[in-house]
Backbone as a printed PyTorch tensor [residue, N CA C, xyz], in Angstrom:
tensor([[[ 89.4960,  54.7450, 116.2760],
         [ 88.4780,  55.0470, 117.2480],
         [ 87.2080,  54.2830, 116.8690]],

        [[ 86.5530,  53.6980, 117.8260],
         [ 85.3380,  52.9360, 117.5970],
         [ 84.1170,  53.8330, 117.7870]],

        [[ 83.0930,  53.5810, 116.9650],
         [ 81.8560,  54.3500, 117.0630],
         [ 80.6740,  53.4510, 116.7050]],

        [[ 79.5430,  53.7110, 117.3220],
         [ 78.3190,  52.9690, 117.0700],
         [ 77.1610,  53.9490, 116.9410]],

        [[ 76.2190,  53.6340, 116.0230],
         [ 74.9980,  54.4180, 115.8570],
         [ 73.8560,  53.6530, 116.4980]],

        [[ 72.9380,  54.4120, 117.0750],
         [ 71.7460,  53.8320, 117.6590],
         [ 70.5060,  54.5350, 117.1550]],

        [[ 69.3520,  54.1180, 117.6130],
         [ 68.1110,  54.7510, 117.1800],
         [ 67.9990,  56.1870, 117.7060]],

        [[ 67.1520,  56.9680, 117.0630],
         [ 66.8800,  58.3550, 117.4750],
         [ 68.1190,  59.2370, 117.4250]],

        [[ 69.0550,  58.9450, 116.5280],
         [ 70.2210,  59.7990, 116.3460],
         [ 71.3090,  59.6560, 117.3890]],

        [[ 71.2840,  58.5820, 118.1690],
         [ 72.2970,  58.3610, 119.2010],
         [ 73.6180,  57.9520, 118.5500]],

        [[ 74.7120,  58.5390, 119.0200],
         [ 76.0590,  58.1820, 118.5710],
         [ 76.9030,  57.8940, 119.8070]],

        [[ 77.5280,  56.7050, 119.8370],
         [ 78.3770,  56.2860, 120.9550],
         [ 79.7960,  56.1430, 120.4090]],

        [[ 80.7620,  56.8470, 121.0300],
         [ 82.1540,  56.8240, 120.5750],
         [ 83.0790,  56.5260, 121.7440]],

        [[ 84.1640,  55.8170, 121.4750],
         [ 85.2170,  55.6210, 122.4590],
         [ 86.2770,  56.6750, 122.1750]],

        [[ 86.5720,  57.5160, 123.1810],
         [ 87.5260,  58.6100, 123.0120],
         [ 88.5420,  58.5770, 124.1440]],

        [[ 89.5860,  59.3910, 124.0260],
         [ 90.5570,  59.5880, 125.0990],
         [ 90.3510,  60.9820, 125.6610]],

        [[ 90.0580,  61.0560, 126.9340],
         [ 89.8030,  62.3190, 127.6150],
         [ 90.6640,  62.3600, 128.8660]],

        [[ 91.5550,  63.3530, 128.9440],
         [ 92.4850,  63.4520, 130.0700],
         [ 93.2890,  62.1680, 130.2620]],

        [[ 93.7610,  61.6220, 129.1440],
         [ 94.6050,  60.4320, 129.1030],
         [ 93.9130,  59.1770, 129.6400]],

        [[ 92.5830,  59.1680, 129.6180],
         [ 91.8050,  57.9950, 130.0140],
         [ 90.7580,  57.7200, 128.9490]],

        [[ 90.4850,  56.4630, 128.7140],
         [ 89.4460,  56.1330, 127.7470],
         [ 88.0760,  56.3650, 128.3570]],

        [[ 87.2210,  57.0280, 127.5890],
         [ 85.8600,  57.3210, 128.0100],
         [ 84.9080,  56.9830, 126.8790]],

        [[ 83.6620,  56.8140, 127.1990],
         [ 82.6140,  56.5870, 126.2060],
         [ 81.7970,  57.8670, 126.1220]],

        [[ 81.7790,  58.4560, 124.9290],
         [ 81.0640,  59.7010, 124.6960],
         [ 79.7300,  59.3660, 124.0300]],

        [[ 78.6390,  59.8360, 124.6160],
         [ 77.3140,  59.6000, 124.0600],
         [ 76.7330,  60.9430, 123.6480]],

        [[ 76.3270,  61.0290, 122.3780],
         [ 75.7210,  62.2530, 121.8760],
         [ 74.5040,  61.8830, 121.0390]],

        [[ 73.6840,  62.8980, 120.7360],
         [ 72.4630,  62.6630, 119.9810],
         [ 72.2570,  63.7810, 118.9770]],

        [[ 71.9030,  63.3970, 117.7500],
         [ 71.5700,  64.3670, 116.7060],
         [ 70.0710,  64.6320, 116.7490]],

        [[ 69.7080,  65.9290, 116.8850],
         [ 68.3120,  66.3360, 116.8850],
         [ 68.1980,  67.5540, 115.9730]],

        [[ 67.3780,  67.4480, 114.9400],
         [ 67.1620,  68.5380, 113.9810],
         [ 68.4670,  69.0910, 113.4330]],

        [[ 69.4120,  68.2060, 113.0920],
         [ 70.6730,  68.6160, 112.4990],
         [ 71.7190,  69.1280, 113.4730]],

        [[ 71.4250,  69.1280, 114.7440],
         [ 72.3820,  69.5630, 115.7630],
         [ 72.7950,  68.3780, 116.6180]],

        [[ 74.0290,  68.4180, 117.0870],
         [ 74.5620,  67.3390, 117.9230],
         [ 74.6060,  67.8080, 119.3750]],

        [[ 73.9780,  67.0530, 120.2670],
         [ 73.9430,  67.3710, 121.6900],
         [ 74.6960,  66.3090, 122.4860]],

        [[ 75.5700,  66.7540, 123.3680],
         [ 76.3300,  65.8480, 124.2260],
         [ 75.4360,  65.3720, 125.3590]],

        [[ 75.3330,  64.0560, 125.5080],
         [ 74.5560,  63.4840, 126.6000],
         [ 75.4270,  63.1110, 127.7860]],

        [[ 76.7260,  62.8750, 127.5380],
         [ 77.6160,  62.6070, 128.6530],
         [ 78.8370,  61.8010, 128.2840]],

        [[ 79.8030,  61.7990, 129.2110],
         [ 81.0020,  60.9770, 129.1330],
         [ 80.8900,  59.9180, 130.2160]],

        [[ 81.1820,  58.6740, 129.8710],
         [ 81.0100,  57.5850, 130.8240],
         [ 82.2600,  56.7190, 130.8710]],

        [[ 82.4620,  56.0800, 132.0020],
         [ 83.6360,  55.2450, 132.1980],
         [ 83.3800,  53.7750, 131.9720]],

        [[ 82.1110,  53.3840, 131.8150],
         [ 81.8020,  51.9730, 131.6060],
         [ 80.6350,  51.8310, 130.6400]],

        [[ 80.5710,  50.6830, 130.0170],
         [ 79.4900,  50.3950, 129.0670],
         [ 78.1390,  50.3720, 129.7770]],

        [[ 78.1060,  49.8500, 130.9710],
         [ 76.8500,  49.7430, 131.7020],
         [ 76.1900,  51.0760, 131.9940]],

        [[ 76.9530,  52.1470, 131.9840],
         [ 76.3960,  53.4580, 132.2990],
         [ 75.6230,  54.0770, 131.1420]],

        [[ 75.8290,  53.5790, 129.9140],
         [ 75.1430,  54.2020, 128.7820],
         [ 73.7600,  53.6220, 128.5190]],

        [[ 73.3660,  52.6080, 129.2660],
         [ 72.0640,  51.9830, 129.0200],
         [ 70.8970,  52.9070, 129.3420]],

        [[ 71.1260,  53.9910, 130.0320],
         [ 70.0320,  54.9410, 130.2820],
         [ 69.6750,  55.7120, 129.0140]],

        [[ 70.5720,  55.7220, 128.0260],
         [ 70.3420,  56.4390, 126.7780],
         [ 69.9460,  55.5350, 125.6220]],

        [[ 70.4900,  54.3160, 125.5920],
         [ 70.2450,  53.4290, 124.4470],
         [ 70.3880,  51.9740, 124.8860]],

        [[ 69.5920,  51.1080, 124.2750],
         [ 69.7170,  49.6770, 124.4980],
         [ 70.9310,  49.1910, 123.7060]],

        [[ 71.8200,  48.4800, 124.3340],
         [ 73.0580,  48.0410, 123.6850],
         [ 72.7910,  47.1470, 122.4770]],

        [[ 71.6880,  46.4280, 122.4710],
         [ 71.3540,  45.5490, 121.3480],
         [ 70.9810,  46.3400, 120.0960]],

        [[ 70.6330,  47.6180, 120.2440],
         [ 70.2370,  48.4520, 119.1090],
         [ 71.4210,  49.1400, 118.4360]],

        [[ 72.6200,  49.0600, 119.0100],
         [ 73.7830,  49.7490, 118.4500],
         [ 74.3530,  49.0010, 117.2550]],

        [[ 74.7680,  49.7790, 116.2390],
         [ 75.3820,  49.2390, 115.0250],
         [ 76.7380,  49.9010, 114.8660]],

        [[ 77.7930,  49.0940, 114.7160],
         [ 79.1500,  49.6470, 114.6210],
         [ 79.3590,  50.3660, 113.2950]],

        [[ 80.0970,  51.4650, 113.3590],
         [ 80.4160,  52.2750, 112.1840],
         [ 81.8460,  51.9710, 111.7760]],

        [[ 82.0590,  51.6370, 110.5010],
         [ 83.3840,  51.3700, 109.9680],
         [ 83.7850,  52.5010, 109.0380]],

        [[ 85.0380,  52.9620, 109.1500],
         [ 85.5940,  53.9410, 108.2310],
         [ 86.3690,  53.1900, 107.1600]],

        [[ 85.8880,  53.2680, 105.9250],
         [ 86.5700,  52.6120, 104.8110],
         [ 87.4970,  53.6130, 104.1390]],

        [[ 88.7060,  53.1910, 103.7860],
         [ 89.6150,  54.0910, 103.0760],
         [ 89.0800,  54.3920, 101.6810]],

        [[ 89.3630,  55.5940, 101.2100],
         [ 88.8710,  56.0080,  99.8880],
         [ 89.6400,  55.3430,  98.7760]]])
């Protein structure tokens, strides 16, 4: 699964929802995670974060 971090605690993840790929956008505020929405295209998330500010997150094996 791919994930990207953005400024102000924004987290963008590619997930499978109802057998379709969706982009989940959430935000961490004061230690809590708030769902901002599920989107079907990259262009729809620009209301929350500038795409140039996203940094990809890699999971390294232990």
